Amino acid sequence: MAKIVVVGSINTDLVFTSDIRPKAGETVLGNTYSVIPGGKGANQAVAAAKLGAETYMVGCVGNDSNGDFSLKNLQQMNVNTQGVEVANHVPTGVANIVVAENDNSIIVISGANFEVSKEIVNKHRELIKTAEIVLLQLEIPLDVVEYTLELCKENKVKVILNPAPGMVLSNSMIENATYITPNEHELKIIFGQPIDQVLKNYPNKLIVTIGSKGAKYYDGNEIKIIPSYEVELVDTTGAGDTFCGGLAAALVRGDSLEEAIKFANKAASMTVTKLGAQSGMPSLEELMKEYSSR
Ligand code: ATP
Ligand code: RIB
């Protein structure tokens, strides 16, 4: 079976829900607190695995309870963790997530994610070289993302680069990625130009997610909007990650880009109906059941 390898972050998400988002200097009483596995890399791996793809994770956790929690979760979700290293001197990455007023705000403390190095990538290079698709995000050091993109390019491995959190990318990173999947905010940081103008420069490569409206890309002839689905919104955390995991899972089984975007929208729309990044990610069976009649 064609495999997906995710090289990326693993976090433990500390999720607070509240009616009001506190302003600077303000304290508010919230509603709920949950500890949920997260990290953009791990989320994308879990999304792809739940949707039926053979999925491997390359990353790093600390030698602590959050690390054990994250590793066990990945394994339970059928993600192969042979590429996950354990660092002794730094804690597992954590994210403080506030879900309030129909949106989230997130602070990530990278911890062990910043121990992911070129050496670790090299240690797992055979795995990476034999992947059908590698998924990358920007929660590990940027030079490691850049290095992995080069390795994939040399070995003709397709890469989905999810440029999140948003930061400026070098031309070679853009060039070496097969697909790039920013949201509108990240697109502005990277390209600084109106969405349709940028899309026309990257046919069948740049896929911009546009929240409840779905995703946009240029197929070489026209700009296409592939709409998402109407759902009851609870929490959008992990929507972008589910989209990327879904896109990868559909592409490795041979879907066309347009079919893969449709599938990714279906998966991501289901995620936003539950609190937490991974809690609402659908299995393939759940997705088929939900969308068989729509
Ligand atoms: P995140 O909240 O995880 O940071 P993001 O900002 O990276 O998400 P979005 O563009 O907001 O990415 O959403 C990613 C995908 O999730 C969309 O392309 C769409 O498929 C789905 N999605 C997001 N919000 C909704 C919604 N309210 N209803 C249906 N689908 C949604
Ligand atoms: O994309 C959502 C993720 O961003 C969360 O799970 C959190 O860990 C942060 O990395």
PDB file of C-alpha atoms and ligand atoms in Angstrom, residues 40 103-104 106 162 164 181-186 208-216 226-233 235-243 261-262 264-272 291, ligand 1:
ATOM      1  CA  LYS A  40      -0.320  19.984  13.351  1.00  0.00           C
ATOM      2  CA  ASP A 103     -13.152  30.954  17.166  1.00  0.00           C
ATOM      3  CA  ASN A 104      -9.911  29.754  18.723  1.00  0.00           C
ATOM      4  CA  ILE A 106      -3.586  29.196  20.267  1.00  0.00           C
ATOM      5  CA  ASN A 162       0.888  23.066   4.845  1.00  0.00           C
ATOM      6  CA  ALA A 164       1.047  26.773   9.144  1.00  0.00           C
ATOM      7  CA  THR A 181      -2.236  24.364   1.336  1.00  0.00           C
ATOM      8  CA  PRO A 182      -2.404  27.730   3.146  1.00  0.00           C
ATOM      9  CA  ASN A 183      -5.518  29.301   4.612  1.00  0.00           C
ATOM     10  CA  GLU A 184      -6.281  32.866   3.487  1.00  0.00           C
ATOM     11  CA  HIS A 185      -4.260  34.427   6.319  1.00  0.00           C
ATOM     12  CA  GLU A 186      -1.193  32.274   5.608  1.00  0.00           C
ATOM     13  CA  VAL A 208      -6.240  27.725  -0.512  1.00  0.00           C
ATOM     14  CA  THR A 209      -8.671  26.727   2.225  1.00  0.00           C
ATOM     15  CA  ILE A 210     -11.396  29.302   2.754  1.00  0.00           C
ATOM     16  CA  GLY A 211     -13.094  28.091   5.954  1.00  0.00           C
ATOM     17  CA  SER A 212     -16.815  27.266   5.706  1.00  0.00           C
ATOM     18  CA  LYS A 213     -16.692  28.110   1.988  1.00  0.00           C
ATOM     19  CA  GLY A 214     -14.336  25.176   1.233  1.00  0.00           C
ATOM     20  CA  ALA A 215     -11.204  25.505  -0.894  1.00  0.00           C
ATOM     21  CA  LYS A 216     -10.023  27.275  -4.037  1.00  0.00           C
ATOM     22  CA  ILE A 226     -14.831  23.388  -4.222  1.00  0.00           C
ATOM     23  CA  PRO A 227     -17.495  24.087  -1.605  1.00  0.00           C
ATOM     24  CA  SER A 228     -17.484  22.637   1.885  1.00  0.00           C
ATOM     25  CA  TYR A 229     -20.628  21.292   3.546  1.00  0.00           C
ATOM     26  CA  GLU A 230     -23.079  22.912   5.929  1.00  0.00           C
ATOM     27  CA  VAL A 231     -22.568  21.621   9.457  1.00  0.00           C
ATOM     28  CA  GLU A 232     -23.187  22.719  13.025  1.00  0.00           C
ATOM     29  CA  LEU A 233     -20.016  24.511  14.094  1.00  0.00           C
ATOM     30  CA  ASP A 235     -14.734  24.253  17.148  1.00  0.00           C
ATOM     31  CA  THR A 236     -12.606  24.760  14.042  1.00  0.00           C
ATOM     32  CA  THR A 237      -9.342  23.637  15.711  1.00  0.00           C
ATOM     33  CA  GLY A 238      -7.708  21.073  13.407  1.00  0.00           C
ATOM     34  CA  ALA A 239      -9.957  21.819  10.414  1.00  0.00           C
ATOM     35  CA  GLY A 240      -6.947  22.716   8.276  1.00  0.00           C
ATOM     36  CA  ASP A 241      -5.088  19.626   9.525  1.00  0.00           C
ATOM     37  CA  THR A 242      -7.998  17.318   8.717  1.00  0.00           C
ATOM     38  CA  PHE A 243      -8.218  18.900   5.279  1.00  0.00           C
ATOM     39  CA  ILE A 261     -10.271  18.353  -2.400  1.00  0.00           C
ATOM     40  CA  LYS A 262     -13.936  17.295  -2.240  1.00  0.00           C
ATOM     41  CA  ALA A 264     -10.823  16.706   2.209  1.00  0.00           C
ATOM     42  CA  ASN A 265     -13.732  19.156   2.588  1.00  0.00           C
ATOM     43  CA  LYS A 266     -15.995  16.319   3.729  1.00  0.00           C
ATOM     44  CA  ALA A 267     -13.492  15.190   6.358  1.00  0.00           C
ATOM     45  CA  ALA A 268     -12.724  18.730   7.571  1.00  0.00           C
ATOM     46  CA  SER A 269     -16.394  19.689   7.783  1.00  0.00           C
ATOM     47  CA  MET A 270     -17.007  16.760  10.143  1.00  0.00           C
ATOM     48  CA  THR A 271     -14.100  17.800  12.401  1.00  0.00           C
ATOM     49  CA  VAL A 272     -15.554  21.226  13.145  1.00  0.00           C
ATOM     50  CA  TYR A 291     -22.067  11.778   3.072  1.00  0.00           C
TER      51      TYR A 291
HETATM   52  P1  ATP B   1      -7.883  25.877  11.639  1.00  0.00           P
HETATM   53  O1  ATP B   1      -9.087  26.415  12.349  1.00  0.00           O
HETATM   54  O2  ATP B   1      -7.632  24.436  11.844  1.00  0.00           O
HETATM   55  O3  ATP B   1      -6.650  26.742  11.793  1.00  0.00           O
HETATM   56  P2  ATP B   1      -7.573  26.742   8.976  1.00  0.00           P
HETATM   57  O4  ATP B   1      -7.711  28.219   9.245  1.00  0.00           O
HETATM   58  O5  ATP B   1      -6.226  26.199   8.728  1.00  0.00           O
HETATM   59  O6  ATP B   1      -8.296  25.931  10.108  1.00  0.00           O
HETATM   60  P3  ATP B   1      -9.846  26.854   7.233  1.00  0.00           P
HETATM   61  O7  ATP B   1      -9.697  27.434   5.893  1.00  0.00           O
HETATM   62  O8  ATP B   1     -10.558  27.676   8.255  1.00  0.00           O
HETATM   63  O9  ATP B   1      -8.399  26.384   7.694  1.00  0.00           O
HETATM   64  O10 ATP B   1     -10.601  25.446   7.174  1.00  0.00           O
HETATM   65  C1  ATP B   1     -10.026  24.292   6.584  1.00  0.00           C
HETATM   66  C2  ATP B   1     -11.119  23.466   5.959  1.00  0.00           C
HETATM   67  O11 ATP B   1     -12.028  23.052   6.988  1.00  0.00           O
HETATM   68  C3  ATP B   1     -11.981  24.184   4.930  1.00  0.00           C
HETATM   69  O12 ATP B   1     -11.385  24.141   3.661  1.00  0.00           O
HETATM   70  C4  ATP B   1     -13.277  23.401   5.020  1.00  0.00           C
HETATM   71  O13 ATP B   1     -13.163  22.192   4.292  1.00  0.00           O
HETATM   72  C5  ATP B   1     -13.357  23.033   6.502  1.00  0.00           C
HETATM   73  N1  ATP B   1     -14.140  23.990   7.297  1.00  0.00           N
HETATM   74  C6  ATP B   1     -13.655  24.960   8.106  1.00  0.00           C
HETATM   75  N2  ATP B   1     -14.663  25.631   8.719  1.00  0.00           N
HETATM   76  C7  ATP B   1     -15.808  25.054   8.299  1.00  0.00           C
HETATM   77  C8  ATP B   1     -17.199  25.273   8.575  1.00  0.00           C
HETATM   78  N3  ATP B   1     -17.605  26.223   9.422  1.00  0.00           N
HETATM   79  N4  ATP B   1     -18.098  24.479   7.943  1.00  0.00           N
HETATM   80  C9  ATP B   1     -17.710  23.501   7.082  1.00  0.00           C
HETATM   81  N5  ATP B   1     -16.422  23.249   6.796  1.00  0.00           N
HETATM   82  C10 ATP B   1     -15.472  23.998   7.386  1.00  0.00           C
END
